[in-house]
Each structure stands twice: as C-alpha cells, then as structure tokens.
Amino acid sequence: MSIRRMTLGSGFRYLMASVARGDAGGPTASPLAGYYSEPGTPRGRFLGSGLAGLDEGRGVVAGATVTEEHLWRMLGMLQDPLTGSPLGRAPGAERTAYVDALKRQRRAPKTVAAFDLTFSAPKSVSVAWGLADEETRQRLYAAHVAATEFVIRYAEQNVFATRTGRGGVVSDDVRGVVAAAFDHWDSRSGDPQLHTHIVVLNRTQTVSDGQWRTLDSKALFRAAVGLSELYNGVLADVVTADLGYAWEPERRRHSAVEKWEIAGVGEALRAEFSQRTTEIDAAKDVMVEDFVAGHGRQPSPREVLQMRQRATLETRPDKELRPLGQLVAGWRRRAESFVGDEPQAWVAGLSERNDLPLLRAGDLAVEILKDAARVSAEVVSGKRATFTRANIFAEVLRQIHGVRFASPHDRTAVAERITSLSLGHAVPLTPPEVGYVPDELRRPDGTSRFRPRDSEIFTTQALLDAEERLLAAGRATDAPAVAERVAAAICTMKLPGRDHPLSAEQASAVCRVVASGRVLDVLVGPAGTGKSTTMAGVRAAWEAQYGPGSVVGLAPSAAAAEVLSEAVGVPTENTAKWLAEAAIQPERLAELDGLKAALDRASPSLRTRALTRRALEVSAEIDRWRLRSWQLVIVDEASMAGTFELDSLTAYAHAAGAKVLLVGDWAQLSPVAAGGAFKLLATDRTDAPTLLDVRRFRHEWERDASLKMRIGAKGVAAEYARHGRIRGGDRESMLDELFANWTEDTRAGRHSLMVAADTATVADLNARARAHHVAEGSVAEEGVTLSDGSSVGVGDLVVTRQNHRGLGEATGWVKNGDQWTVTAVEHDGALTVRRIAGGGVARLPAQYISGHVELGYATTAHRAQGRTVDTTHAFVTSTTMREPLYVMATRGRESNMLYVDTMYDPDVTTSHDEAVTTNPTAVLDVLTRQVG
C-alpha cells in the first residue's frame, strides 16, 4: 500500500478519465463481466463508516456509485458529495502567498483534499488474475476487494483520528471516513497490476462533538507500513481459503524483509510482467543510427539526451482505454513462452496446493505468541534505537505472514496480542501523563486524548544499558595515553607518505586524542575536513610512544577497512568480522589449553607433530584477534557502527587496557542496525575534538555551504541554486541529464560519481551506462545475466556485494564494495575481473555472481560515504533523507550537482495522473532542514 496526498482539485481528472462511459458500471452479478468488452474500469464506489454523516445525517449506502459530480464536490470543494454543503472549514481560508525569510515569493500552501491509499496486489496475484478464466478472475478480484475494505475498517477503529483544540493539542477519535474506491487493472506500462485507489476524504466527523475536521495525517503515515502488511496477510488468507493457493517466501535482493508470492508463479514470469517499457530506448536507438549515417560520427552525450527527449514525446501513447478482454488477450500471448498455450489451465493448476491449516486466534499457544513477540522485538530494536507500537505491529505481521488464518479478524487478534506482549518488555521513553485530565478528554479505554493514540516511543533495556556503558567509557580516563611533548613533536613533522605537516586544527585534534587517557574517545569531522590525514597523525603519535603494531584499524565494511589501511598505514579489518572472531577467543583458548596438556604427556611421533602445528596455528589466531594494554583501536566511519557493536568492542578494549577512538560525523549516514551512539558520545562532552576546516572543495562558497547543509541551516538550498548546482524536472529527464553530464565528465578524464539514495535508481543508472558503453563498442553486449536481470560482459564495471576471503589473489581477497572491470567471460558463466583500485585479479564463479555481483557505474549513498572524487552527480527526491543528501552533496572536489525529481510519485506503477511539479530548491530546502 502506498499513500499519496491529493491537493484540492488534483486526482479528479485521472480517476474519472479511467471510468468506463457505458452502462457496464451498473451493479451486476459478475462485477468484472461488463468490463471485458467495455473500455475502462468500474465507476467508483463509496465506502467508509463516515458515510453515515453525509446528506444531512441521512447517510450514503456503502457501495453506492460515485458520480463525476460527487467526486468533484469531494476533491474540488471539500463538500458533501450529495448536498454540496461544506464539510468543515471552507478550503482556501487563511491560505495566501507569502514572502519567506530570504525575501523569496512563495506560493500559497495547497490544501490537502484527500489521501490516495493505493492497495496493489502482489505481482504473482496480478499475474494469476490476468491469465485466469473468468470465474477465477472474479474470485481473485473479490479477495482483493475484501482485503482492502477490511484494512479500511481496521484503520477506522485503530488509526484514523483528528486534532481539536488550540494548536490541535487534543487527539480526537472519529466516526469513520468518507472514501471512494476506484479499481484499476494494469500498471502504467500496461502490465497486469490489480490495484485499487481508495480516496479518503480529508474531512471526518469527531466522536466528541460531531464536527467535520481534517484527518491527523501523522497518525496515518505512522501506521502505513502496518496497514500494508495487514493487506498482504489478509489477501493471502482470503485467497487461500477460497482457492487453496499456497504461498512461499522470497528474499529481496537489498532487504532482509521477505516477500510472499503465490507458489508456482515463477520469478521469470513475474519479471516478464514487471518490465518497464522499452519503446523510448528503441526509438532513441533508431535516431542514433540515423545520426551516425548522416554525420559519420557517434552523437555526443548531450545530443543523445536530446534524442531521448524527442523519443519520449514521439512514443507517448494516446490516452485510450482498452477493454479488459483486450488486455487479457495480450497478457496471455506474452505468457505462453512461460506457461504454455493454455494459460487458464496453468492458473487452475495453482489451486489446492496449500497444506497449512486455517487457524483461529485461539489455536496458537501462549508460548508461540511469546516467541513471536520476542523475535519481533529483537528485529525492530536491532534496527531502531527507538520505536513505536506501529513499528512492532508491522514486524509482527511480517513474522506471522506465513501462517494462514481462518478470517481477517483472527489475524488481527493474534497480531495485536503479540504486539502487546512485545511492548510489555520494552522501556517507554515517553513521559507518563501527569496532572488531572477530565473525563470528557479521555477515551473509552481511559487514555488521555492529549496524546495521540499509539504515539509513545519505546526502547529496550539492553540498548539503554549499552549506551550507559559507552558513556561511562567515554568519561573514564584510565586508558593508555601519549605524553604531550611526544605528541607535540610528532605534529610538527611531516607524516610518512605526505608532503606537509598537520594543520594547526589537525595537530590540536591529534594531541587532544592521544593524550586524553579516555577509554573511548571521539574525533568528529564533517565531510572533507581531512579526517584521514588526522588519523595518520594519531597513528604516528601513538607509535612514537608505543612502537609499531600498536595501532589497529576497524571500519564498517571490508572495502572501507582497506581504504583506511591505505590512508593510515595500519592493519585493518571489518568491524563485524573482528567482533565475530573476538567472540570465539574463549574457544581458542580452551583448545590451546587442551593441546598444551596433550603435548605435555606426548612422546615424539607424527601425532605429536600434528598437535604442535595445530597449537601454533591456534596461538597465532589468538594473537591476531586479541587486544593488548598499549594498543589503540581506530574505528573509522563510526557513525555507521551500531550501538551494540561499539559496546562489545569497547568492552574488549577496556578489559585489555586498550583505548578506542571513534572517527566520523554524526551528520552523515547511520548504521542499518540500531545506532546513534557516536552522536551520543560526541554530544556528551563539550570538548570533543572536532575538525571544521573543510579542505575538499575547490570553491570557497561550497566549503561554507556544506557545513550549513550538515546542520540544516536555513537558506542553504538557495545558495546551491545560486551557484547552478540544482537541476529540477521529472524523473526520466533528470536521470537523462544526470547520465549525460556524468558521461561528459568521464570522457574529460574526471573521476566522476553517479549516486542515488535508493537501489532502484542506481540500477536504472547502471542500465543506462551499460547500454551507452555497448553502443560505443567499449563493452561486449553478450555476457552473463545477473540476478536483477541485467547483463555483464567484457569491459563492464561491476561491484561485488559480499565478502569472500576464498576468492582473489595475494593482492587482496574479494570484498563487499570492491569495484572491478570484467576482463573475461568464461564458458561456465564465471567472470575474470581486475580490481579498479590497487590492482589484483579474481575469478568469480557463477554461483557467486548470481547473488552478489552488480553493475558498478552508479552507487548508493551508503557505498559512497568515505569516497572523494572530482565530480558528483546525485539524484534526489522529496523522500531523500538529509543524511544521504549531505553525503551525496559532498563527494566531489570540483562540483556536486543535485538533480531533483520535482514530480515524485511513491508508486509509479499505479500512478495514472500527471504529477504536480514542485520547485527543486523548495524540495531541497525541506530536505536540508530535516535534522535528525
């Protein structure tokens, strides 16, 4: 389920334009039959308990048809769809254009008229629905409708609310929502995609006084993930109960969260109906061929961009509605190579595969519920330092998705019970209610309406204990230290491998770190302030007192550890790997004791020699993975280290009498695991060593602007705009322009980076880059196919995504994040690759390639953190968080260009409307001020 805000008047045209204009929309015994030959989709239907308050209290029957006039009154005027009477405050009141603090003219804020909750069936369901016979299609459609309507009813009871009182301080329950549901058959690109737009009017009646007020959007968005998971679970239950379908989990490529699909609907078939249209690229290729024939040369990237823009316009299909029967016929033809020439029979074969019982809420033992509660809490708290009930509820629904329930009510009853058990062991962070609250401001369950339902924040005692131990270590000063005179002397010298001494700021930071005696120390450095040089200074000062081998480096990934090793010149390791090895030290010590005991009793023999060799191996491993009292452990990119990781590492160091130094920037990316400890430690003291002299950027203005972006200062977006660093437009145009500019930079010999916050955009940019290089002849078109469907051939740039110490040569094993050039494709599907940085060759077997190799022309913000290039080209949307935005905007020395999608849509496959254009600078202004 996705959510779109619908401003006043928006959405009306696309919802009505898709509706069939004939008589098919009338009630029939077979809801889809009329649309098999009639162009269009069904007319909208009313739903929601709030319908009872319409038509001056006479109400509207759920399921009644929504006419064009009804919809216009709702979305265009915020009126009663039957009488035209205003529902609450008239739209537009007190909303005027204004001038902001920077003297810029701003348009009037747009009134939100409704929320489009789009429920889209899983791809396997849509495929089965699109290929099935008429009866099966009806039953799958009915299951989809039943699931969507159940979720709306659940949300009316548990999610939807409004705000009353001065400043909206009172959270009030509502009598229900007024909504209109519109069913659609296909995706934006014409693939089968059964989905329903449920347009929830942004007006609802309060329980307390019956007045019409706006919905509390925060409550809705907070619950969105849980409602989506609930829809998926209920749909699976209803489909299984009716058709006997079985379901199987699948791992997502870039997420640990499983997705569930109908058993028997294979990945290849789903991929066939999930492809983006290739018409634009095909038309562009023809234009390129014509250009080469006419000019005798390949077009420049800028000329190719112009051709693609022309192709987009020329291939844009007419806005015509096709009958469902015509769509089905086309889908069946496309499916024949996958399922044979009788798709209906193939769909029929999916039935009766389920062998799981349909359970009632009381069928599950308390021990099972407690286990699910424990696992759900561990998963959520492992990702989030703090969480809400909505986070736990969504995870509980994921945990029980594989269970089939007899009814939707059984599923929600079990989910709520597990959620309550899980929260029973959490620690509430929201202060308890104090003071007297009158009965009229309390809900029926006794809770205060001054606090929105389920808005409380929780954490775990384990996390609080870990943070307390870290704070104590940060305040303790009994760790080894370097004499101040030694540190000062080192800071005046040139560092090994560098042509200049430390700056005054860097020298001060080095001296304060090495001489502090703190068990757990921090060094804060914004992007481009020379953290690597400062760490090299720390190493030199520490070794001047404690000798070679006294400094150890750790980083969040093996590739980052290798970069740290090159920059600082010390042995480094992946933090997770080091902790895993340190955890089994007791086993090694026990084994060594046993070997020593056996050797004490042994006489010379082959067995004794084997025991001696093993004892030496184990002893070497113990030495490798232990800390000593005079050592310093430098953890680079520490903002990306989880709290529990840092707690374990600090405990090992403290026990050994060693010191830990965390180096990073709390304003950059956080870990996937529960984090925030680096910022906690940095802000716990007023004297944390901090670097503020930005050295990376060529332009003086960018040095200051990057620091402003880091802290979310007002007006920084406008500063980037004034210097021509912001481009705005629709997604395709921005990706085209980004890619063209990146290509020009790389051709000019610049080290340039394409970066985005999400993996889907990275994959899109990678596909464009590969197609461009294939057309130029620098990359072979034929090769091996990766798990995401893309191809890799000789000459391609790829990235490995999993550590494998058994692959590679002495120059370096294969690491997560390593970049390689493909030099050969072998007959068994293996790749021979050469590392981009540092050299070295590896042979990647087909099994490794299938799950852990991607094209490497573009990168995510997480993989980009820590890198420095000449130019960066970054794709940004309104959902990009400030931390990845800051990382993406600070990688390039010469320039960092931001390409803003000003027509962002949360789910392009189910979008039918022309998106509303926003100002790119305004988008960035909001993003840069989202300080975490």
mmCIF file with all atom_site columns, N, CA, C and O in Angstrom, residues 204-236:
data_model
loop_
_atom_site.group_PDB
_atom_site.id
_atom_site.type_symbol
_atom_site.label_atom_id
_atom_site.label_alt_id
_atom_site.label_comp_id
_atom_site.label_asym_id
_atom_site.label_entity_id
_atom_site.label_seq_id
_atom_site.pdbx_PDB_ins_code
_atom_site.Cartn_x
_atom_site.Cartn_y
_atom_site.Cartn_z
_atom_site.occupancy
_atom_site.B_iso_or_equiv
_atom_site.pdbx_formal_charge
_atom_site.auth_seq_id
_atom_site.auth_comp_id
_atom_site.auth_asym_id
_atom_site.auth_atom_id
_atom_site.pdbx_PDB_model_num
ATOM 1   N N  . THR A 1 204 ? -13.566 14.517  8.345  1.00 0.00 ? 204 THR A N  1
ATOM 2   C CA . THR A 1 204 ? -14.157 13.439  9.119  1.00 0.00 ? 204 THR A CA 1
ATOM 3   C C  . THR A 1 204 ? -14.871 14.037  10.329 1.00 0.00 ? 204 THR A C  1
ATOM 4   O O  . THR A 1 204 ? -14.504 15.118  10.812 1.00 0.00 ? 204 THR A O  1
ATOM 5   N N  . GLN A 1 205 ? -15.874 13.325  10.826 1.00 0.00 ? 205 GLN A N  1
ATOM 6   C CA . GLN A 1 205 ? -16.625 13.795  11.992 1.00 0.00 ? 205 GLN A CA 1
ATOM 7   C C  . GLN A 1 205 ? -16.008 13.269  13.282 1.00 0.00 ? 205 GLN A C  1
ATOM 8   O O  . GLN A 1 205 ? -15.688 12.085  13.398 1.00 0.00 ? 205 GLN A O  1
ATOM 9   N N  . THR A 1 206 ? -15.824 14.169  14.238 1.00 0.00 ? 206 THR A N  1
ATOM 10  C CA . THR A 1 206 ? -15.279 13.752  15.524 1.00 0.00 ? 206 THR A CA 1
ATOM 11  C C  . THR A 1 206 ? -16.350 13.068  16.350 1.00 0.00 ? 206 THR A C  1
ATOM 12  O O  . THR A 1 206 ? -17.541 13.374  16.259 1.00 0.00 ? 206 THR A O  1
ATOM 13  N N  . VAL A 1 207 ? -15.893 12.143  17.186 1.00 0.00 ? 207 VAL A N  1
ATOM 14  C CA . VAL A 1 207 ? -16.816 11.444  18.080 1.00 0.00 ? 207 VAL A CA 1
ATOM 15  C C  . VAL A 1 207 ? -17.349 12.387  19.152 1.00 0.00 ? 207 VAL A C  1
ATOM 16  O O  . VAL A 1 207 ? -18.514 12.315  19.551 1.00 0.00 ? 207 VAL A O  1
ATOM 17  N N  . SER A 1 208 ? -16.482 13.309  19.598 1.00 0.00 ? 208 SER A N  1
ATOM 18  C CA . SER A 1 208 ? -16.850 14.140  20.740 1.00 0.00 ? 208 SER A CA 1
ATOM 19  C C  . SER A 1 208 ? -17.972 15.127  20.437 1.00 0.00 ? 208 SER A C  1
ATOM 20  O O  . SER A 1 208 ? -18.872 15.309  21.259 1.00 0.00 ? 208 SER A O  1
ATOM 21  N N  . ASP A 1 209 ? -17.925 15.784  19.274 1.00 0.00 ? 209 ASP A N  1
ATOM 22  C CA . ASP A 1 209 ? -18.948 16.812  19.009 1.00 0.00 ? 209 ASP A CA 1
ATOM 23  C C  . ASP A 1 209 ? -19.582 16.728  17.628 1.00 0.00 ? 209 ASP A C  1
ATOM 24  O O  . ASP A 1 209 ? -20.421 17.550  17.277 1.00 0.00 ? 209 ASP A O  1
ATOM 25  N N  . GLY A 1 210 ? -19.195 15.741  16.818 1.00 0.00 ? 210 GLY A N  1
ATOM 26  C CA . GLY A 1 210 ? -19.805 15.569  15.511 1.00 0.00 ? 210 GLY A CA 1
ATOM 27  C C  . GLY A 1 210 ? -19.401 16.597  14.476 1.00 0.00 ? 210 GLY A C  1
ATOM 28  O O  . GLY A 1 210 ? -19.946 16.610  13.364 1.00 0.00 ? 210 GLY A O  1
ATOM 29  N N  . GLN A 1 211 ? -18.433 17.465  14.780 1.00 0.00 ? 211 GLN A N  1
ATOM 30  C CA . GLN A 1 211 ? -17.981 18.466  13.816 1.00 0.00 ? 211 GLN A CA 1
ATOM 31  C C  . GLN A 1 211 ? -17.066 17.824  12.765 1.00 0.00 ? 211 GLN A C  1
ATOM 32  O O  . GLN A 1 211 ? -16.366 16.850  13.024 1.00 0.00 ? 211 GLN A O  1
ATOM 33  N N  . TRP A 1 212 ? -17.085 18.417  11.547 1.00 0.00 ? 212 TRP A N  1
ATOM 34  C CA . TRP A 1 212 ? -16.220 17.934  10.457 1.00 0.00 ? 212 TRP A CA 1
ATOM 35  C C  . TRP A 1 212 ? -14.860 18.620  10.564 1.00 0.00 ? 212 TRP A C  1
ATOM 36  O O  . TRP A 1 212 ? -14.753 19.833  10.564 1.00 0.00 ? 212 TRP A O  1
ATOM 37  N N  . ARG A 1 213 ? -13.818 17.800  10.643 1.00 0.00 ? 213 ARG A N  1
ATOM 38  C CA . ARG A 1 213 ? -12.457 18.326  10.751 1.00 0.00 ? 213 ARG A CA 1
ATOM 39  C C  . ARG A 1 213 ? -11.514 17.516  9.859  1.00 0.00 ? 213 ARG A C  1
ATOM 40  O O  . ARG A 1 213 ? -11.889 16.480  9.320  1.00 0.00 ? 213 ARG A O  1
ATOM 41  N N  . THR A 1 214 ? -10.272 17.995  9.751  1.00 0.00 ? 214 THR A N  1
ATOM 42  C CA . THR A 1 214 ? -9.289  17.299  8.923  1.00 0.00 ? 214 THR A CA 1
ATOM 43  C C  . THR A 1 214 ? -8.743  16.080  9.659  1.00 0.00 ? 214 THR A C  1
ATOM 44  O O  . THR A 1 214 ? -8.757  16.008  10.890 1.00 0.00 ? 214 THR A O  1
ATOM 45  N N  . LEU A 1 215 ? -8.244  15.134  8.891  1.00 0.00 ? 215 LEU A N  1
ATOM 46  C CA . LEU A 1 215 ? -7.631  13.947  9.462  1.00 0.00 ? 215 LEU A CA 1
ATOM 47  C C  . LEU A 1 215 ? -6.241  14.272  10.013 1.00 0.00 ? 215 LEU A C  1
ATOM 48  O O  . LEU A 1 215 ? -5.567  15.190  9.543  1.00 0.00 ? 215 LEU A O  1
ATOM 49  N N  . ASP A 1 216 ? -5.813  13.497  10.980 1.00 0.00 ? 216 ASP A N  1
ATOM 50  C CA . ASP A 1 216 ? -4.460  13.597  11.513 1.00 0.00 ? 216 ASP A CA 1
ATOM 51  C C  . ASP A 1 216 ? -3.553  12.783  10.588 1.00 0.00 ? 216 ASP A C  1
ATOM 52  O O  . ASP A 1 216 ? -3.474  11.556  10.696 1.00 0.00 ? 216 ASP A O  1
ATOM 53  N N  . SER A 1 217 ? -2.871  13.458  9.671  1.00 0.00 ? 217 SER A N  1
ATOM 54  C CA . SER A 1 217 ? -2.067  12.746  8.667  1.00 0.00 ? 217 SER A CA 1
ATOM 55  C C  . SER A 1 217 ? -0.874  12.033  9.302  1.00 0.00 ? 217 SER A C  1
ATOM 56  O O  . SER A 1 217 ? -0.424  10.995  8.801  1.00 0.00 ? 217 SER A O  1
ATOM 57  N N  . LYS A 1 218 ? -0.341  12.567  10.403 1.00 0.00 ? 218 LYS A N  1
ATOM 58  C CA . LYS A 1 218 ? 0.797   11.919  11.045 1.00 0.00 ? 218 LYS A CA 1
ATOM 59  C C  . LYS A 1 218 ? 0.437   10.516  11.512 1.00 0.00 ? 218 LYS A C  1
ATOM 60  O O  . LYS A 1 218 ? 1.231   9.576   11.385 1.00 0.00 ? 218 LYS A O  1
ATOM 61  N N  . ALA A 1 219 ? -0.748  10.376  12.075 1.00 0.00 ? 219 ALA A N  1
ATOM 62  C CA . ALA A 1 219 ? -1.182  9.057   12.535 1.00 0.00 ? 219 ALA A CA 1
ATOM 63  C C  . ALA A 1 219 ? -1.300  8.088   11.364 1.00 0.00 ? 219 ALA A C  1
ATOM 64  O O  . ALA A 1 219 ? -0.941  6.916   11.462 1.00 0.00 ? 219 ALA A O  1
ATOM 65  N N  . LEU A 1 220 ? -1.805  8.585   10.226 1.00 0.00 ? 220 LEU A N  1
ATOM 66  C CA . LEU A 1 220 ? -1.974  7.733   9.052  1.00 0.00 ? 220 LEU A CA 1
ATOM 67  C C  . LEU A 1 220 ? -0.626  7.279   8.506  1.00 0.00 ? 220 LEU A C  1
ATOM 68  O O  . LEU A 1 220 ? -0.413  6.093   8.247  1.00 0.00 ? 220 LEU A O  1
ATOM 69  N N  . PHE A 1 221 ? 0.297   8.213   8.333  1.00 0.00 ? 221 PHE A N  1
ATOM 70  C CA . PHE A 1 221 ? 1.594   7.840   7.789  1.00 0.00 ? 221 PHE A CA 1
ATOM 71  C C  . PHE A 1 221 ? 2.381   6.966   8.758  1.00 0.00 ? 221 PHE A C  1
ATOM 72  O O  . PHE A 1 221 ? 3.153   6.099   8.326  1.00 0.00 ? 221 PHE A O  1
ATOM 73  N N  . ARG A 1 222 ? 2.192   7.179   10.043 1.00 0.00 ? 222 ARG A N  1
ATOM 74  C CA . ARG A 1 222 ? 2.879   6.352   11.023 1.00 0.00 ? 222 ARG A CA 1
ATOM 75  C C  . ARG A 1 222 ? 2.437   4.891   10.916 1.00 0.00 ? 222 ARG A C  1
ATOM 76  O O  . ARG A 1 222 ? 3.236   3.972   11.129 1.00 0.00 ? 222 ARG A O  1
ATOM 77  N N  . ALA A 1 223 ? 1.191   4.673   10.557 1.00 0.00 ? 223 ALA A N  1
ATOM 78  C CA . ALA A 1 223 ? 0.643   3.315   10.504 1.00 0.00 ? 223 ALA A CA 1
ATOM 79  C C  . ALA A 1 223 ? 0.707   2.699   9.113  1.00 0.00 ? 223 ALA A C  1
ATOM 80  O O  . ALA A 1 223 ? 0.279   1.552   8.931  1.00 0.00 ? 223 ALA A O  1
ATOM 81  N N  . ALA A 1 224 ? 1.247   3.406   8.133  1.00 0.00 ? 224 ALA A N  1
ATOM 82  C CA . ALA A 1 224 ? 1.157   2.978   6.732  1.00 0.00 ? 224 ALA A CA 1
ATOM 83  C C  . ALA A 1 224 ? 1.778   1.607   6.489  1.00 0.00 ? 224 ALA A C  1
ATOM 84  O O  . ALA A 1 224 ? 1.199   0.761   5.808  1.00 0.00 ? 224 ALA A O  1
ATOM 85  N N  . VAL A 1 225 ? 2.964   1.366   7.049  1.00 0.00 ? 225 VAL A N  1
ATOM 86  C CA . VAL A 1 225 ? 3.640   0.091   6.804  1.00 0.00 ? 225 VAL A CA 1
ATOM 87  C C  . VAL A 1 225 ? 2.829   -1.065  7.379  1.00 0.00 ? 225 VAL A C  1
ATOM 88  O O  . VAL A 1 225 ? 2.653   -2.107  6.741  1.00 0.00 ? 225 VAL A O  1
ATOM 89  N N  . GLY A 1 226 ? 2.313   -0.874  8.581  1.00 0.00 ? 226 GLY A N  1
ATOM 90  C CA . GLY A 1 226 ? 1.499   -1.924  9.189  1.00 0.00 ? 226 GLY A CA 1
ATOM 91  C C  . GLY A 1 226 ? 0.234   -2.208  8.399  1.00 0.00 ? 226 GLY A C  1
ATOM 92  O O  . GLY A 1 226 ? -0.170  -3.371  8.239  1.00 0.00 ? 226 GLY A O  1
ATOM 93  N N  . LEU A 1 227 ? -0.418  -1.167  7.902  1.00 0.00 ? 227 LEU A N  1
ATOM 94  C CA . LEU A 1 227 ? -1.627  -1.373  7.093  1.00 0.00 ? 227 LEU A CA 1
ATOM 95  C C  . LEU A 1 227 ? -1.299  -2.119  5.804  1.00 0.00 ? 227 LEU A C  1
ATOM 96  O O  . LEU A 1 227 ? -2.073  -2.956  5.338  1.00 0.00 ? 227 LEU A O  1
ATOM 97  N N  . SER A 1 228 ? -0.150  -1.814  5.227  1.00 0.00 ? 228 SER A N  1
ATOM 98  C CA . SER A 1 228 ? 0.261   -2.512  4.017  1.00 0.00 ? 228 SER A CA 1
ATOM 99  C C  . SER A 1 228 ? 0.508   -3.992  4.302  1.00 0.00 ? 228 SER A C  1
ATOM 100 O O  . SER A 1 228 ? 0.066   -4.865  3.542  1.00 0.00 ? 228 SER A O  1
ATOM 101 N N  . GLU A 1 229 ? 1.199   -4.284  5.386  1.00 0.00 ? 229 GLU A N  1
ATOM 102 C CA . GLU A 1 229 ? 1.444   -5.683  5.753  1.00 0.00 ? 229 GLU A CA 1
ATOM 103 C C  . GLU A 1 229 ? 0.142   -6.398  6.088  1.00 0.00 ? 229 GLU A C  1
ATOM 104 O O  . GLU A 1 229 ? -0.023  -7.580  5.769  1.00 0.00 ? 229 GLU A O  1
ATOM 105 N N  . LEU A 1 230 ? -0.792  -5.688  6.705  1.00 0.00 ? 230 LEU A N  1
ATOM 106 C CA . LEU A 1 230 ? -2.082  -6.285  7.029  1.00 0.00 ? 230 LEU A CA 1
ATOM 107 C C  . LEU A 1 230 ? -2.832  -6.651  5.756  1.00 0.00 ? 230 LEU A C  1
ATOM 108 O O  . LEU A 1 230 ? -3.423  -7.736  5.654  1.00 0.00 ? 230 LEU A O  1
ATOM 109 N N  . TYR A 1 231 ? -2.814  -5.752  4.770  1.00 0.00 ? 231 TYR A N  1
ATOM 110 C CA . TYR A 1 231 ? -3.475  -6.052  3.486  1.00 0.00 ? 231 TYR A CA 1
ATOM 111 C C  . TYR A 1 231 ? -2.882  -7.313  2.864  1.00 0.00 ? 231 TYR A C  1
ATOM 112 O O  . TYR A 1 231 ? -3.613  -8.214  2.418  1.00 0.00 ? 231 TYR A O  1
ATOM 113 N N  . ASN A 1 232 ? -1.557  -7.417  2.825  1.00 0.00 ? 232 ASN A N  1
ATOM 114 C CA . ASN A 1 232 ? -0.921  -8.589  2.213  1.00 0.00 ? 232 ASN A CA 1
ATOM 115 C C  . ASN A 1 232 ? -1.310  -9.875  2.928  1.00 0.00 ? 232 ASN A C  1
ATOM 116 O O  . ASN A 1 232 ? -1.582  -10.896 2.291  1.00 0.00 ? 232 ASN A O  1
ATOM 117 N N  . GLY A 1 233 ? -1.329  -9.824  4.261  1.00 0.00 ? 233 GLY A N  1
ATOM 118 C CA . GLY A 1 233 ? -1.678  -11.022 5.013  1.00 0.00 ? 233 GLY A CA 1
ATOM 119 C C  . GLY A 1 233 ? -3.128  -11.428 4.841  1.00 0.00 ? 233 GLY A C  1
ATOM 120 O O  . GLY A 1 233 ? -3.446  -12.606 4.647  1.00 0.00 ? 233 GLY A O  1
ATOM 121 N N  . VAL A 1 234 ? -4.034  -10.449 4.920  1.00 0.00 ? 234 VAL A N  1
ATOM 122 C CA . VAL A 1 234 ? -5.457  -10.757 4.762  1.00 0.00 ? 234 VAL A CA 1
ATOM 123 C C  . VAL A 1 234 ? -5.740  -11.262 3.350  1.00 0.00 ? 234 VAL A C  1
ATOM 124 O O  . VAL A 1 234 ? -6.510  -12.218 3.162  1.00 0.00 ? 234 VAL A O  1
ATOM 125 N N  . LEU A 1 235 ? -5.129  -10.645 2.341  1.00 0.00 ? 235 LEU A N  1
ATOM 126 C CA . LEU A 1 235 ? -5.333  -11.107 0.966  1.00 0.00 ? 235 LEU A CA 1
ATOM 127 C C  . LEU A 1 235 ? -4.906  -12.559 0.817  1.00 0.00 ? 235 LEU A C  1
ATOM 128 O O  . LEU A 1 235 ? -5.622  -13.378 0.206  1.00 0.00 ? 235 LEU A O  1
ATOM 129 N N  . ALA A 1 236 ? -3.746  -12.915 1.382  1.00 0.00 ? 236 ALA A N  1
ATOM 130 C CA . ALA A 1 236 ? -3.284  -14.296 1.295  1.00 0.00 ? 236 ALA A CA 1
ATOM 131 C C  . ALA A 1 236 ? -4.254  -15.244 1.987  1.00 0.00 ? 236 ALA A C  1
ATOM 132 O O  . ALA A 1 236 ? -4.545  -16.341 1.476  1.00 0.00 ? 236 ALA A O  1
#
